[in-house]
PDB file of C-alpha atoms in Angstrom:
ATOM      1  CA  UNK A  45     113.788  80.871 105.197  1.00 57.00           C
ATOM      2  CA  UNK A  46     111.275  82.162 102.315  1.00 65.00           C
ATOM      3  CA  UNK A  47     111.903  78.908 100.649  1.00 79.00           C
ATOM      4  CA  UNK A  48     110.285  76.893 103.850  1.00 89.00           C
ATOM      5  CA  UNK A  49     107.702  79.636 104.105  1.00 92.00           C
ATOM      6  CA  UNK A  50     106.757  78.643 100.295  1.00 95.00           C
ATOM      7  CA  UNK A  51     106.750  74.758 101.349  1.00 95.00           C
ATOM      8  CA  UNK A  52     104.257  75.704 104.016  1.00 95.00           C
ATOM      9  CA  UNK A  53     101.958  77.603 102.137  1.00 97.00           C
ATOM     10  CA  UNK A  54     101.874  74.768  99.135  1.00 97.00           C
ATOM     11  CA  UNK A  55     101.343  71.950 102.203  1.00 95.00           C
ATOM     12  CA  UNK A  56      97.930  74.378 102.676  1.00 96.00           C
ATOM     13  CA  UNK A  57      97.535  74.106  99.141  1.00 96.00           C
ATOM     14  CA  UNK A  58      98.971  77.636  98.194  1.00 98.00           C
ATOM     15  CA  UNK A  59     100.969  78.254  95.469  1.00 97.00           C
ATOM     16  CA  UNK A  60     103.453  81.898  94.599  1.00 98.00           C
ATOM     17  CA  UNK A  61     101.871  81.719  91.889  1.00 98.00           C
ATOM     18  CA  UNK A  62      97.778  81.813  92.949  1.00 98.00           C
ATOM     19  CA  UNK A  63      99.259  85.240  94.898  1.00 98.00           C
ATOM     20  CA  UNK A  64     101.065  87.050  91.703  1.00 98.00           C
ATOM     21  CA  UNK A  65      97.485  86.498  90.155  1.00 98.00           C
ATOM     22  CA  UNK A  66      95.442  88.209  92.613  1.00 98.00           C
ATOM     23  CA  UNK A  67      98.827  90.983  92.807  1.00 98.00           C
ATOM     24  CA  UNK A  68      98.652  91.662  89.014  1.00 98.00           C
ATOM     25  CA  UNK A  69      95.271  91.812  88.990  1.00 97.00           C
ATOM     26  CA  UNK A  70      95.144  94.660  91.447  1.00 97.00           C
ATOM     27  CA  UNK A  71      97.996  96.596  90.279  1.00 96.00           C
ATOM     28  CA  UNK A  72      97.810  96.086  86.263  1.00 95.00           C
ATOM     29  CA  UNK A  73      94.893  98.773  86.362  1.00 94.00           C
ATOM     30  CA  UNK A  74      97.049 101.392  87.615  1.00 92.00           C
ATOM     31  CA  UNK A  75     100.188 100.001  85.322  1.00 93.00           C
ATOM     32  CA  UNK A  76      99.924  98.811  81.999  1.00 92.00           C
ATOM     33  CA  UNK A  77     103.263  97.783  81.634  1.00 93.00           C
ATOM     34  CA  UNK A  78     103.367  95.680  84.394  1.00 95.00           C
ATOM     35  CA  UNK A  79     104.565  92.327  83.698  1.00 96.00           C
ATOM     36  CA  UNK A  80     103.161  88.705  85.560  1.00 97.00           C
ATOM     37  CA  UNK A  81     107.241  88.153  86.607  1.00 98.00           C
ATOM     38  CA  UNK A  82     107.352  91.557  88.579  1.00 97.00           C
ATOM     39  CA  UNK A  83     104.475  90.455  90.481  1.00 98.00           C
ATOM     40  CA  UNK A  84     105.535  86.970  91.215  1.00 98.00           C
ATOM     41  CA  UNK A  85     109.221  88.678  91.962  1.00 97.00           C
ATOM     42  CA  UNK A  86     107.057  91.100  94.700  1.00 98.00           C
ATOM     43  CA  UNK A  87     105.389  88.187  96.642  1.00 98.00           C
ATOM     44  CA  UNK A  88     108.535  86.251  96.837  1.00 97.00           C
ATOM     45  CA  UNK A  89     110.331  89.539  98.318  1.00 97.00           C
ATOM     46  CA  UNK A  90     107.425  90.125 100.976  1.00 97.00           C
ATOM     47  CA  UNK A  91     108.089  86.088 101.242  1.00 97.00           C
ATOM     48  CA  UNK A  92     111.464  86.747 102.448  1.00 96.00           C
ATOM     49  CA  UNK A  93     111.246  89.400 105.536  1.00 96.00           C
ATOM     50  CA  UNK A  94     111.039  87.680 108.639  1.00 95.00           C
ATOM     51  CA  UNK A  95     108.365  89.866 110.237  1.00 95.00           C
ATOM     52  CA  UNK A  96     106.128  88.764 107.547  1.00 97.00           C
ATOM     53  CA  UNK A  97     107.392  84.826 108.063  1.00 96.00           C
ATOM     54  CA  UNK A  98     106.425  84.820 111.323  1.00 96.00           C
ATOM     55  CA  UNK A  99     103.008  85.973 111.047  1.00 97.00           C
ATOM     56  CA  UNK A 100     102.438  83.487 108.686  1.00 97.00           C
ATOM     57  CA  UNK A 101     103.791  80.680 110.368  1.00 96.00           C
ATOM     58  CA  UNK A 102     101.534  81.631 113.277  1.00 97.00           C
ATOM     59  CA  UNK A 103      98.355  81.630 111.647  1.00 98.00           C
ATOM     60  CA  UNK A 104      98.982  78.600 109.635  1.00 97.00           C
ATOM     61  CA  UNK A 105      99.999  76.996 112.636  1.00 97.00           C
ATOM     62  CA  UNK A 106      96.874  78.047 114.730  1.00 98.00           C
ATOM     63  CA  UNK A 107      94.848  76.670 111.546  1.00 97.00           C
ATOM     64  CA  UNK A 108      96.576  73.411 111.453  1.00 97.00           C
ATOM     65  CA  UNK A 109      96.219  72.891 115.131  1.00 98.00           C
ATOM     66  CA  UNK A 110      92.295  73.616 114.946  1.00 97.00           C
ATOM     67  CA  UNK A 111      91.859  70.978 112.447  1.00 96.00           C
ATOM     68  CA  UNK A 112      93.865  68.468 114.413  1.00 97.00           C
ATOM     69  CA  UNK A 113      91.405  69.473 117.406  1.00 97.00           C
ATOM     70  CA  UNK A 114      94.473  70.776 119.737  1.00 98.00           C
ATOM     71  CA  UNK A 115      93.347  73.995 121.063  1.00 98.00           C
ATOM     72  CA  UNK A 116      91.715  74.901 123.979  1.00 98.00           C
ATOM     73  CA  UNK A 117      87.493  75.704 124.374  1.00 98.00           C
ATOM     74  CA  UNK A 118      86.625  77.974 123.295  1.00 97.00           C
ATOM     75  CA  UNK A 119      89.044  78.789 120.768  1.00 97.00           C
ATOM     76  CA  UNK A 120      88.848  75.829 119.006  1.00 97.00           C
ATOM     77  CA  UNK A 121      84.723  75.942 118.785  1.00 97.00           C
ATOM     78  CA  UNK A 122      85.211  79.695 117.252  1.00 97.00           C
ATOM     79  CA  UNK A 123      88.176  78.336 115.033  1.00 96.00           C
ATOM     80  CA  UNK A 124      85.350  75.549 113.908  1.00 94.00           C
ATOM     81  CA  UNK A 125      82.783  78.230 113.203  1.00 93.00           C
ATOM     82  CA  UNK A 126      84.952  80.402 111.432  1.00 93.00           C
ATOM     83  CA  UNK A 127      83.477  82.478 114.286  1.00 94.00           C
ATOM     84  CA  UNK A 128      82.408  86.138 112.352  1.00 91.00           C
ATOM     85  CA  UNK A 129      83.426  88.655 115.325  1.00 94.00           C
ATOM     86  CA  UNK A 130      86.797  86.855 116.210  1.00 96.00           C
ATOM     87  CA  UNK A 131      88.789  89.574 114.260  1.00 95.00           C
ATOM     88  CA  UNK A 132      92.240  88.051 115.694  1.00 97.00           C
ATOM     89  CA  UNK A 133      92.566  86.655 111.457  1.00 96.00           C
ATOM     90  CA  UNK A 134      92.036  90.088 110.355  1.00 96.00           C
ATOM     91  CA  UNK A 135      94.587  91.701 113.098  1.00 96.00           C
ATOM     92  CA  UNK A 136      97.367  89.174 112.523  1.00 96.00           C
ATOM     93  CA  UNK A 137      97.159  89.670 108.938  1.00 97.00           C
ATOM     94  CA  UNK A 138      97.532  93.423 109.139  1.00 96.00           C
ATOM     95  CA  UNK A 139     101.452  92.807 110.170  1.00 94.00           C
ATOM     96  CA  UNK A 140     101.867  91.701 106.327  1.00 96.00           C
ATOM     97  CA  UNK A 141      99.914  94.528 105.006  1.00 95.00           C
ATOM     98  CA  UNK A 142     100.808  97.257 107.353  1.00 90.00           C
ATOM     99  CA  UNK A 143     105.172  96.688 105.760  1.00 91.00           C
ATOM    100  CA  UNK A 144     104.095  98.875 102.756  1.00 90.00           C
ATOM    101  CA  UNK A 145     102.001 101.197 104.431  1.00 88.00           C
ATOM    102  CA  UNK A 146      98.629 102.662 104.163  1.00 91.00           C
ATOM    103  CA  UNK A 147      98.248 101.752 100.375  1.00 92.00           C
ATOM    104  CA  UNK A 148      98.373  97.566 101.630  1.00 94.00           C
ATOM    105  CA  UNK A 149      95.814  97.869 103.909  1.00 94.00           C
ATOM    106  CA  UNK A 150      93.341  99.448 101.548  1.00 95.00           C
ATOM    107  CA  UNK A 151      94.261  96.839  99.337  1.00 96.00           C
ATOM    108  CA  UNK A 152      93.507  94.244 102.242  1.00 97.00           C
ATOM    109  CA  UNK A 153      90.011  95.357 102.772  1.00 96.00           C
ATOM    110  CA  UNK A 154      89.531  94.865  99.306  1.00 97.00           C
ATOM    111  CA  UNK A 155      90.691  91.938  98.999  1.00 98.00           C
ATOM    112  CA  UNK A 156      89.100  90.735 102.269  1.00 96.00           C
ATOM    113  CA  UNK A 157      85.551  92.047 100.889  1.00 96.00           C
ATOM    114  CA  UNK A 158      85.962  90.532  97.444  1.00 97.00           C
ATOM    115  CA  UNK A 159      88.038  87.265  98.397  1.00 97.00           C
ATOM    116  CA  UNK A 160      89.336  86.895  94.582  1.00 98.00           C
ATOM    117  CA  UNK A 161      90.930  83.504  93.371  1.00 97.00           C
ATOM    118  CA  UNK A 162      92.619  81.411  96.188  1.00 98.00           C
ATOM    119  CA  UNK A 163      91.541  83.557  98.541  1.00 98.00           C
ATOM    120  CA  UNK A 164      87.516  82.793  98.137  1.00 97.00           C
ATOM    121  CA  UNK A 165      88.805  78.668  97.654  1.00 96.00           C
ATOM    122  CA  UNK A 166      90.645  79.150 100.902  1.00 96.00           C
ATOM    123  CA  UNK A 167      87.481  81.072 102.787  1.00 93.00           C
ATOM    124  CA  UNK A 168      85.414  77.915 101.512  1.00 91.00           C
ATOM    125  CA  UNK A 169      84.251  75.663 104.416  1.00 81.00           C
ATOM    126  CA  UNK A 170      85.287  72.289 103.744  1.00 82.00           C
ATOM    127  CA  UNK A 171      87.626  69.982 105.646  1.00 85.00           C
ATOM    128  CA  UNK A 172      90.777  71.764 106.312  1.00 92.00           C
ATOM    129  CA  UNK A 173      90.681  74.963 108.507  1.00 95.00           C
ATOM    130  CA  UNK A 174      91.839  78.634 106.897  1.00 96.00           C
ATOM    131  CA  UNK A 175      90.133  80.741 109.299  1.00 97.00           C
ATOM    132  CA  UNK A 176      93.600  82.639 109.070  1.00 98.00           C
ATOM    133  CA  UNK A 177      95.204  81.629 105.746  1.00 98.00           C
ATOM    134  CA  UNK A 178      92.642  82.984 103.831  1.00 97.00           C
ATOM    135  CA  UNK A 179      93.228  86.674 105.212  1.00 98.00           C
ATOM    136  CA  UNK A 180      97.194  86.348 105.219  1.00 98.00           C
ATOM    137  CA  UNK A 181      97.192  85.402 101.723  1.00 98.00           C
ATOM    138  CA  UNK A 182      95.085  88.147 101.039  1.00 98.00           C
ATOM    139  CA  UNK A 183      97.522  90.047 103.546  1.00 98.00           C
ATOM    140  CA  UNK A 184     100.169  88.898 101.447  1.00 98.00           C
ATOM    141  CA  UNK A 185      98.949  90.073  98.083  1.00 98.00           C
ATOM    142  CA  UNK A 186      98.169  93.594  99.230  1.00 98.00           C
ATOM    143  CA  UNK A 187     102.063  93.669 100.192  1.00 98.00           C
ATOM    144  CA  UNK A 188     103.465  92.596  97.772  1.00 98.00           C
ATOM    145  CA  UNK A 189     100.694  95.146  95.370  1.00 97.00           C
ATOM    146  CA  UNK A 190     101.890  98.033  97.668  1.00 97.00           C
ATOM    147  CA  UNK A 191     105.636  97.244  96.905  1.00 97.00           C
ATOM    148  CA  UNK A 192     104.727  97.658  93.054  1.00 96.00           C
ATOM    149  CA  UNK A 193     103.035 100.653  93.628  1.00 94.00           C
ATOM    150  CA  UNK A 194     105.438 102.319  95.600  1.00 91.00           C
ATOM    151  CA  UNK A 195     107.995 101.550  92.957  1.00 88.00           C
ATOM    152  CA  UNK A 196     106.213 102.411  90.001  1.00 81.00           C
ATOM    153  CA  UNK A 197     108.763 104.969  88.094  1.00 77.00           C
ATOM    154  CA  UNK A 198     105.629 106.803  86.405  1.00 78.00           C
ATOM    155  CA  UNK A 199     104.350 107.457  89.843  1.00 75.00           C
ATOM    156  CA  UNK A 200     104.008 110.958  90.769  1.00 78.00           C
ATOM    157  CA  UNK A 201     107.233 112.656  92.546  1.00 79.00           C
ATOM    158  CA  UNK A 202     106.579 115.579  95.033  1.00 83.00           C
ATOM    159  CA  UNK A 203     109.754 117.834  96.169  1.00 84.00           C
ATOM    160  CA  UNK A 204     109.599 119.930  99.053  1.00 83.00           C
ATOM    161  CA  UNK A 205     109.606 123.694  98.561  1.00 80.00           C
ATOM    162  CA  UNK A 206     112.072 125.539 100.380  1.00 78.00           C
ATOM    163  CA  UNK A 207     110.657 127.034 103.201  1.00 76.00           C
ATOM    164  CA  UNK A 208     113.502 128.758 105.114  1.00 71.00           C
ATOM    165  CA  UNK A 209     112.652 132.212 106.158  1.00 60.00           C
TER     166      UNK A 209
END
C-alpha cells in the first residue's frame, strides 16, 4: 500500500524525495555520517505503516474535495481561507509524528514554524488546496527524522541500576 500512498502524494505534486531533503537536513546536524539513502529509506518506512497511510489519505482527500468545491459550509469557506484557528491540519498530522514519540513532534513544530522546501511550496496559496498536505508532509518528515534519531548507534545508552533492596 506505500507504493499507492507515494502515487498520491506525487498526484499533489510530492515527491520521496522533496521529504528525505527536509529529513537530512534536520538530522545531519546531530549525525555527520548520515547518508541522503538512510533518509530516503526512513520516509519510505513511515510510508509503509498503515496508521500513518490513513492519515494521509484523509487529509489529502479532504484537500482534494475542497478544491473540487464538495464539502459542506462552512468547512469548505475555512478550507478556502486556509482558515488560521482551524487546527484540525495540525491535529491530524500529529498521528504521523506522534509514531516516534516526543522527539517527532518537536521536530513538527519546527518544521511547521519554518515550512522548509516543499513544505513552504505546498503552504503557498495558489490554485490547488494543501491546507492539510502541507502539515502531513511536514508530519511526515519529523517521523521519519525521529526514526533516525532513535536509531543512531552513537546515541547515548542508559542502563538501569539495580535497585533491589
Amino acid at each position: 500500500m506505500s507504493s499507492n500512498m507515494e502515487k498520491w502524494l506525487n498526484r499533489r505534486g510530492v515527491e520521496v524525495s522533496d521529504v528525505a531533503d527536509i529529513v537530512f537536513s534536520l538530522q545531519r546536524p546531530y549525525n555527520p555520517d548520515l547518508t541522503y539513502q538512510e533518509c530516503e529509506e526512513s520516509v519510505y518506512h513511515v510510508l509503509g505503516k498503515r496508521e500513518v497511510q490513513y492519515v494521509l489519505f484523509t487529509g489529502i482527500a479532504l484537500d482534494e474535495l475542497a478544491e473540487r468545491k464538495l464539502l459542506p459550509e462552512p468547512l469548505q469557506a475555512i478550507m478556502e481561507a486556509d482558515e488560521s484557528l482551524y487546527g484540525v491540519d495540525e491535529t491530524l498530522a500529529l498521528g504521523i509524528t506522534n509514531v516516534y514519540g516526543m522527539i517527532g513532534l518537536t521536530s513538527f513544530g519546527y518544521l511547521d514554524k519554518v515550512k522548509p522546501g516543499i513544505i513552504r511550496k505546498l503552504n503557498e496559496k495558489g490554485k490547488h488546496v494543501h491546507v492539510f498536505l502541507d502539515d502531513l508532509v511536514a508530519g511526515l518528515a519529523a517521523a521519519a527524522s525521529a526514526r533516525i534519531a532513535h536509531q543512531d548507534p552513537k546515541a547515548n545508552r542508559y542502563e538501569i541500576a539495580d535497585q533491589s533492596l
